[in-house]
Amino acid sequence: MIVTPFQLARRAQFYYQLAQMTEAGLSLVQALRTVRNQTHVPSLRRGLDAVAIRIGEGDTFGTALARAADWLPPFDIALMAAGEKSGRLPSCFKKLASYYEERAKILRRTLWSLAYPVFLMHLAVLIFPVTALTGLVLQGTVGSFILKKALLLAPFYIGVGVVAYLAQGTRGELVRASLDRVLDLVPVVGGARRCMALSRLTMALEALINAGTDMIQSWSLAAAASGSSIVHSAVRQFPRQLEQGRTPAELVGESRVFPPEFAQQYYSAELSGKIDETLLRLHLYYEEQANSKTRLAVVILGGLVFGAVILAVAWQIVSFWMGYFDQVGQAIGG
């Protein structure tokens, strides 16, 4: 499913409301019905009604979510179910609210950062070649101008649309895996994506472990929440080996997906019993690294697009003067 910053922020607000009401002493059913009455999203209203009905019939919150909340990611369901068992449901609501609020900020910042390079690209397409622009101004060939520009931009929008469509739902697993592998090879961009995946992984893992989720399920769900098919694929091998008595630190150390510093800190945390503190520290570290690399990637992309525009302008100027001197030479020779 393709999500927008607005949808992520709305999900964060949903969890903030549940956290505030349950902390204030309202029962879970009362909190769900209150949020249901306040929301104007039909799908959310139907989902909350179904969960509330299940709870009223005697199901636990976790069971009701598993049976009726197909509109929620597995990560959310597992964290809330664990929070219910451990008696830390309001805290889990806050964790989820912070998680989605952070994702909304990251996505919003990324889109804003990409706005300038995309604007430059469209500006260059509209201006060049200059002959089409002069034809529009001097001869009023509006239809021809629009058609030419649409043909230039069509492959870009068709490509983005096809990738976005294929990346939705389960049919997008192969596409996302292929994109991850290709983008990871791009300098700076690949590093930013890897750091962002590790940042999400550590945040989700810390929340799940603190909520009381068992280690095997925590790793599986946190890997899915990382947003990286490469991390998810690597961690998919963990459950069977963990059931055989191996530790997560051993598996992390053997995997090429996790950087050496990540493996070393996780190993130390396992020995000292300070996994939650270490995961929070790793989350902040990789989040900062991801933000730094993302800003650098956007600057480089903007510079490349700007440089291409400058080269196009220079070529148009050179072409104009070459044509001009050629005409002068022909006139003199004639």
Coordinates of C-alpha atoms in Angstrom, one line a residue:
M1 CA 0.0 0.0 0.0
I2 CA 1.2 3.5 -0.9
V3 CA 1.1 5.8 2.1
T4 CA 1.4 9.6 2.3
P5 CA 2.7 11.8 5.2
F6 CA -0.9 12.7 6.0
Q7 CA -2.0 9.1 6.4
L8 CA 1.0 8.3 8.6
A9 CA 0.3 11.5 10.7
R10 CA -3.4 10.5 11.0
R11 CA -2.3 7.0 12.2
A12 CA -0.1 8.6 14.8
Q13 CA -2.9 10.8 16.0
F14 CA -5.1 7.8 16.3
Y15 CA -2.7 6.1 18.7
Y16 CA -2.1 9.3 20.7
Q17 CA -5.8 9.5 21.3
L18 CA -6.0 5.9 22.5
A19 CA -2.9 6.5 24.8
Q20 CA -4.4 9.7 26.4
M21 CA -7.9 8.1 27.0
T22 CA -6.6 4.8 28.4
E23 CA -4.2 6.7 30.7
A24 CA -7.1 8.9 31.8
G25 CA -8.9 5.8 33.1
L26 CA -11.3 5.0 30.2
S27 CA -11.8 1.3 29.4
L28 CA -10.4 0.1 26.2
V29 CA -13.8 -0.3 24.6
Q30 CA -14.8 3.2 25.7
A31 CA -11.6 4.6 24.2
L32 CA -12.2 2.7 20.9
R33 CA -15.8 3.8 20.6
T34 CA -14.8 7.5 21.4
V35 CA -12.2 7.5 18.7
R36 CA -14.6 5.8 16.4
N37 CA -17.2 8.5 16.9
Q38 CA -14.6 11.3 16.4
T39 CA -13.1 10.0 13.1
H40 CA -14.5 10.7 9.7
V41 CA -12.7 7.9 7.9
P42 CA -15.2 5.1 7.0
S43 CA -12.7 2.3 6.9
L44 CA -11.4 3.2 10.4
R45 CA -15.0 3.4 11.8
R46 CA -15.8 0.0 10.4
G47 CA -12.5 -1.5 11.7
L48 CA -13.0 -0.1 15.2
D49 CA -16.6 -1.3 15.3
A50 CA -15.5 -4.8 14.4
V51 CA -12.8 -4.8 17.2
A52 CA -15.2 -3.4 19.8
I53 CA -17.8 -6.1 18.9
R54 CA -15.2 -8.9 19.3
I55 CA -14.1 -7.5 22.7
G56 CA -17.7 -7.3 23.8
E57 CA -18.1 -11.0 22.8
G58 CA -15.3 -12.0 25.2
D59 CA -12.2 -11.8 23.1
T60 CA -9.0 -10.2 24.4
F61 CA -7.8 -7.1 22.6
G62 CA -5.0 -9.0 21.0
T63 CA -7.3 -11.7 19.7
A64 CA -9.9 -9.2 18.5
L65 CA -7.1 -7.4 16.6
A66 CA -5.9 -10.6 15.0
R67 CA -9.4 -11.5 13.9
A68 CA -10.9 -8.2 12.9
A69 CA -8.1 -5.7 12.3
D70 CA -6.9 -6.6 8.8
W71 CA -6.5 -2.9 8.2
L72 CA -3.5 -2.8 10.7
P73 CA 0.0 -3.9 10.0
P74 CA 1.2 -7.1 11.9
F75 CA 3.7 -5.0 13.8
D76 CA 1.0 -2.8 15.3
I77 CA -1.1 -5.8 16.2
A78 CA 1.7 -7.7 17.8
L79 CA 2.9 -4.7 19.8
M80 CA -0.6 -3.9 21.2
A81 CA -1.3 -7.6 22.0
A82 CA 2.0 -7.8 23.9
G83 CA 1.2 -4.5 25.7
E84 CA -2.2 -5.9 26.8
K85 CA -0.5 -9.0 28.3
S86 CA 2.2 -7.0 30.1
G87 CA -0.3 -4.3 31.3
R88 CA 1.6 -1.6 29.3
L89 CA -1.0 -0.8 26.7
P90 CA -1.0 3.0 27.1
S91 CA 2.8 2.9 26.7
C92 CA 2.5 0.8 23.6
F93 CA 0.0 3.2 22.1
K94 CA 2.6 6.0 22.7
K95 CA 5.3 3.9 21.1
L96 CA 3.2 3.4 18.0
A97 CA 2.2 7.1 17.9
S98 CA 5.9 8.1 18.0
Y99 CA 6.8 5.5 15.4
Y100 CA 4.2 6.8 12.9
E101 CA 4.9 10.4 13.7
E102 CA 8.6 9.9 12.9
R103 CA 7.8 8.1 9.7
A104 CA 5.5 10.9 8.6
K105 CA 8.3 13.5 9.3
I106 CA 10.9 11.5 7.4
L107 CA 8.6 11.0 4.4
R108 CA 7.6 14.7 4.4
R109 CA 11.2 15.8 4.7
T110 CA 12.2 13.5 1.9
L111 CA 9.5 14.7 -0.5
W112 CA 10.3 18.4 0.2
S113 CA 14.0 17.7 -0.4
L114 CA 13.2 16.1 -3.8
A115 CA 10.9 18.9 -4.8
Y116 CA 13.7 21.2 -6.1
P117 CA 15.4 18.6 -8.4
V118 CA 12.0 17.5 -9.8
F119 CA 11.1 21.2 -10.4
L120 CA 14.4 21.8 -12.2
M121 CA 13.8 18.7 -14.4
H122 CA 10.3 19.9 -15.4
L123 CA 11.7 23.4 -16.0
A124 CA 14.4 22.0 -18.3
V125 CA 11.8 19.9 -20.2
L126 CA 9.6 23.0 -20.7
I127 CA 12.4 25.2 -21.9
F128 CA 14.4 22.9 -24.2
P129 CA 14.6 22.7 -27.0
V130 CA 14.3 26.4 -27.4
T131 CA 12.8 26.1 -30.9
A132 CA 9.6 24.6 -29.5
L133 CA 9.4 27.5 -27.0
T134 CA 9.9 30.1 -29.6
G135 CA 7.3 28.4 -31.8
L136 CA 4.8 28.6 -28.9
V137 CA 5.5 32.4 -28.3
L138 CA 5.8 33.5 -31.9
Q139 CA 3.5 31.2 -33.8
G140 CA 1.1 30.1 -31.0
T141 CA 1.6 26.4 -31.6
V142 CA 0.1 25.5 -28.3
G143 CA -1.1 22.0 -29.2
S144 CA 2.2 21.0 -30.8
F145 CA 4.1 22.4 -27.7
I146 CA 2.0 20.5 -25.2
L147 CA 2.2 17.2 -27.2
K148 CA 6.0 17.4 -27.4
K149 CA 6.4 18.0 -23.7
A150 CA 3.9 15.4 -22.8
L151 CA 5.8 12.8 -24.9
L152 CA 9.1 13.8 -23.1
L153 CA 7.6 13.5 -19.6
A154 CA 5.3 10.5 -20.3
P155 CA 8.0 7.8 -19.8
F156 CA 9.0 9.2 -16.5
Y157 CA 5.5 9.3 -15.1
I158 CA 4.6 5.9 -16.6
G159 CA 7.7 4.4 -15.0
V160 CA 7.0 5.8 -11.6
G161 CA 3.3 4.7 -11.9
V162 CA 4.2 1.1 -12.9
V163 CA 6.7 0.7 -10.1
A164 CA 4.3 2.2 -7.5
Y165 CA 1.5 -0.1 -8.7
L166 CA 3.7 -3.2 -8.6
A167 CA 5.1 -2.3 -5.2
Q168 CA 1.7 -2.4 -3.5
G169 CA 0.6 -5.4 -1.4
T170 CA 2.1 -8.9 -1.7
R171 CA 2.7 -8.7 -5.4
G172 CA 5.3 -6.0 -4.7
E173 CA 7.7 -8.2 -2.7
L174 CA 9.8 -9.1 -5.8
V175 CA 9.8 -5.5 -7.1
R176 CA 10.8 -4.1 -3.7
A177 CA 13.6 -6.6 -3.4
S178 CA 14.9 -5.7 -6.8
L179 CA 14.6 -2.0 -6.1
D180 CA 16.4 -2.4 -2.8
R181 CA 19.3 -4.2 -4.4
V182 CA 19.6 -1.7 -7.2
L183 CA 19.4 1.4 -4.9
D184 CA 21.8 -0.1 -2.4
L185 CA 24.5 0.0 -5.1
V186 CA 24.0 3.8 -5.6
P187 CA 26.6 5.8 -3.7
V188 CA 25.2 7.8 -0.7
V189 CA 21.6 6.7 -1.5
G190 CA 22.4 3.1 -0.7
G191 CA 24.0 4.1 2.6
A192 CA 21.1 6.3 3.5
R193 CA 18.6 3.5 2.9
R194 CA 20.6 1.0 4.9
C195 CA 20.9 3.4 7.9
M196 CA 17.1 4.2 7.7
A197 CA 16.3 0.4 7.7
L198 CA 18.5 -0.2 10.7
S199 CA 17.0 2.8 12.5
R200 CA 13.5 1.5 12.0
L201 CA 14.6 -2.1 13.0
T202 CA 16.1 -1.0 16.3
M203 CA 13.2 1.2 17.2
A204 CA 10.6 -1.5 16.5
L205 CA 12.7 -4.2 18.2
E206 CA 13.1 -2.1 21.4
A207 CA 9.3 -1.4 21.5
L208 CA 8.4 -5.1 21.0
I209 CA 10.9 -6.4 23.5
N210 CA 9.8 -3.9 26.2
A211 CA 6.2 -4.7 25.5
G212 CA 6.9 -8.4 26.4
T213 CA 6.9 -9.9 22.9
D214 CA 9.1 -13.0 22.7
M215 CA 12.5 -12.6 21.0
I216 CA 11.8 -14.7 18.0
Q217 CA 8.6 -12.9 17.1
S218 CA 10.2 -9.5 18.0
W219 CA 13.0 -10.0 15.4
S220 CA 10.6 -11.2 12.7
L221 CA 8.1 -8.3 13.2
A222 CA 10.9 -5.7 13.6
A223 CA 12.5 -6.8 10.4
A224 CA 9.2 -6.5 8.5
A225 CA 8.8 -3.0 10.0
S226 CA 12.3 -2.0 8.8
G227 CA 11.0 -1.4 5.3
S228 CA 14.0 -3.2 3.8
S229 CA 13.4 -6.5 1.9
I230 CA 17.1 -7.3 2.4
V231 CA 16.9 -7.0 6.2
H232 CA 13.6 -8.9 6.2
S233 CA 15.1 -11.7 4.0
A234 CA 18.2 -12.0 6.3
V235 CA 16.1 -12.1 9.5
R236 CA 13.7 -14.7 8.0
Q237 CA 16.3 -17.3 8.7
F238 CA 16.6 -16.4 12.4
P239 CA 13.5 -18.1 14.0
R240 CA 14.6 -21.7 13.2
Q241 CA 18.1 -21.1 14.5
L242 CA 16.9 -19.3 17.6
E243 CA 14.7 -22.2 18.4
Q244 CA 17.8 -24.4 18.2
G245 CA 19.3 -22.4 21.1
R246 CA 21.4 -19.9 19.2
T247 CA 21.4 -16.2 20.3
P248 CA 20.4 -13.2 18.2
A249 CA 23.9 -11.7 18.7
E250 CA 25.5 -14.8 17.1
L251 CA 23.2 -14.6 14.1
V252 CA 23.6 -10.8 13.7
G253 CA 27.4 -11.2 13.8
E254 CA 27.3 -13.9 11.1
S255 CA 25.0 -11.9 8.8
R256 CA 26.5 -9.6 6.2
V257 CA 23.5 -7.4 6.3
F258 CA 24.4 -5.9 9.7
P259 CA 27.4 -3.6 10.0
P260 CA 30.3 -4.7 12.4
E261 CA 29.5 -1.8 14.8
F262 CA 25.9 -2.9 15.0
A263 CA 26.9 -6.5 15.7
Q264 CA 29.4 -5.6 18.3
Q265 CA 27.1 -3.3 20.2
Y266 CA 24.3 -5.8 20.1
Y267 CA 26.6 -8.5 21.4
S268 CA 27.8 -6.3 24.3
A269 CA 24.1 -5.5 25.1
E270 CA 23.2 -9.1 25.2
L271 CA 26.0 -9.8 27.7
S272 CA 25.3 -6.8 29.9
G273 CA 21.5 -7.2 29.8
K274 CA 21.0 -3.6 28.5
I275 CA 19.4 -4.5 25.2
D276 CA 16.7 -1.8 25.4
E277 CA 19.2 1.0 26.1
T278 CA 21.5 -0.2 23.3
L279 CA 18.7 -0.4 20.8
L280 CA 17.6 3.1 21.6
R281 CA 21.1 4.4 21.2
L282 CA 21.5 2.5 17.9
H283 CA 18.2 3.9 16.7
L284 CA 19.3 7.5 17.3
Y285 CA 22.7 6.9 15.7
Y286 CA 21.4 5.3 12.5
E287 CA 18.6 7.9 12.3
E288 CA 21.1 10.7 12.3
Q289 CA 23.3 8.9 9.8
A290 CA 20.3 8.3 7.5
N291 CA 19.3 12.0 7.7
S292 CA 22.8 13.2 7.0
K293 CA 23.2 10.9 4.0
T294 CA 19.8 11.7 2.7
R295 CA 20.6 15.5 2.8
L296 CA 23.8 14.8 1.0
A297 CA 22.1 12.7 -1.6
V298 CA 19.5 15.4 -2.3
V299 CA 22.3 18.0 -2.6
I300 CA 24.1 15.8 -5.1
L301 CA 21.0 15.1 -7.1
G302 CA 20.1 18.7 -7.2
G303 CA 23.6 19.5 -8.3
L304 CA 23.5 16.9 -11.1
V305 CA 20.1 18.2 -12.4
F306 CA 21.3 21.8 -12.2
G307 CA 24.5 20.9 -14.0
A308 CA 22.5 19.2 -16.7
V309 CA 20.3 22.3 -17.1
I310 CA 23.5 24.5 -17.4
L311 CA 25.0 22.2 -20.0
A312 CA 21.7 22.3 -21.9
V313 CA 21.7 26.1 -21.8
A314 CA 25.4 26.2 -22.9
W315 CA 24.6 23.8 -25.8
Q316 CA 21.7 25.9 -27.0
I317 CA 23.9 29.0 -26.9
V318 CA 26.7 27.3 -28.8
S319 CA 24.2 25.9 -31.3
F320 CA 22.7 29.3 -31.9
W321 CA 26.0 31.0 -32.5
M322 CA 27.3 28.1 -34.7
G323 CA 24.1 28.5 -36.8
Y324 CA 24.5 32.2 -36.9
F325 CA 28.1 32.2 -38.1
D326 CA 27.3 29.5 -40.6
Q327 CA 24.6 31.7 -42.1
V328 CA 27.0 34.7 -42.1
G329 CA 29.6 32.5 -43.8
Q330 CA 27.2 31.4 -46.4
A331 CA 26.1 35.0 -47.0
I332 CA 29.6 36.2 -47.4
G333 CA 30.5 33.2 -49.6
G334 CA 27.4 33.8 -51.8

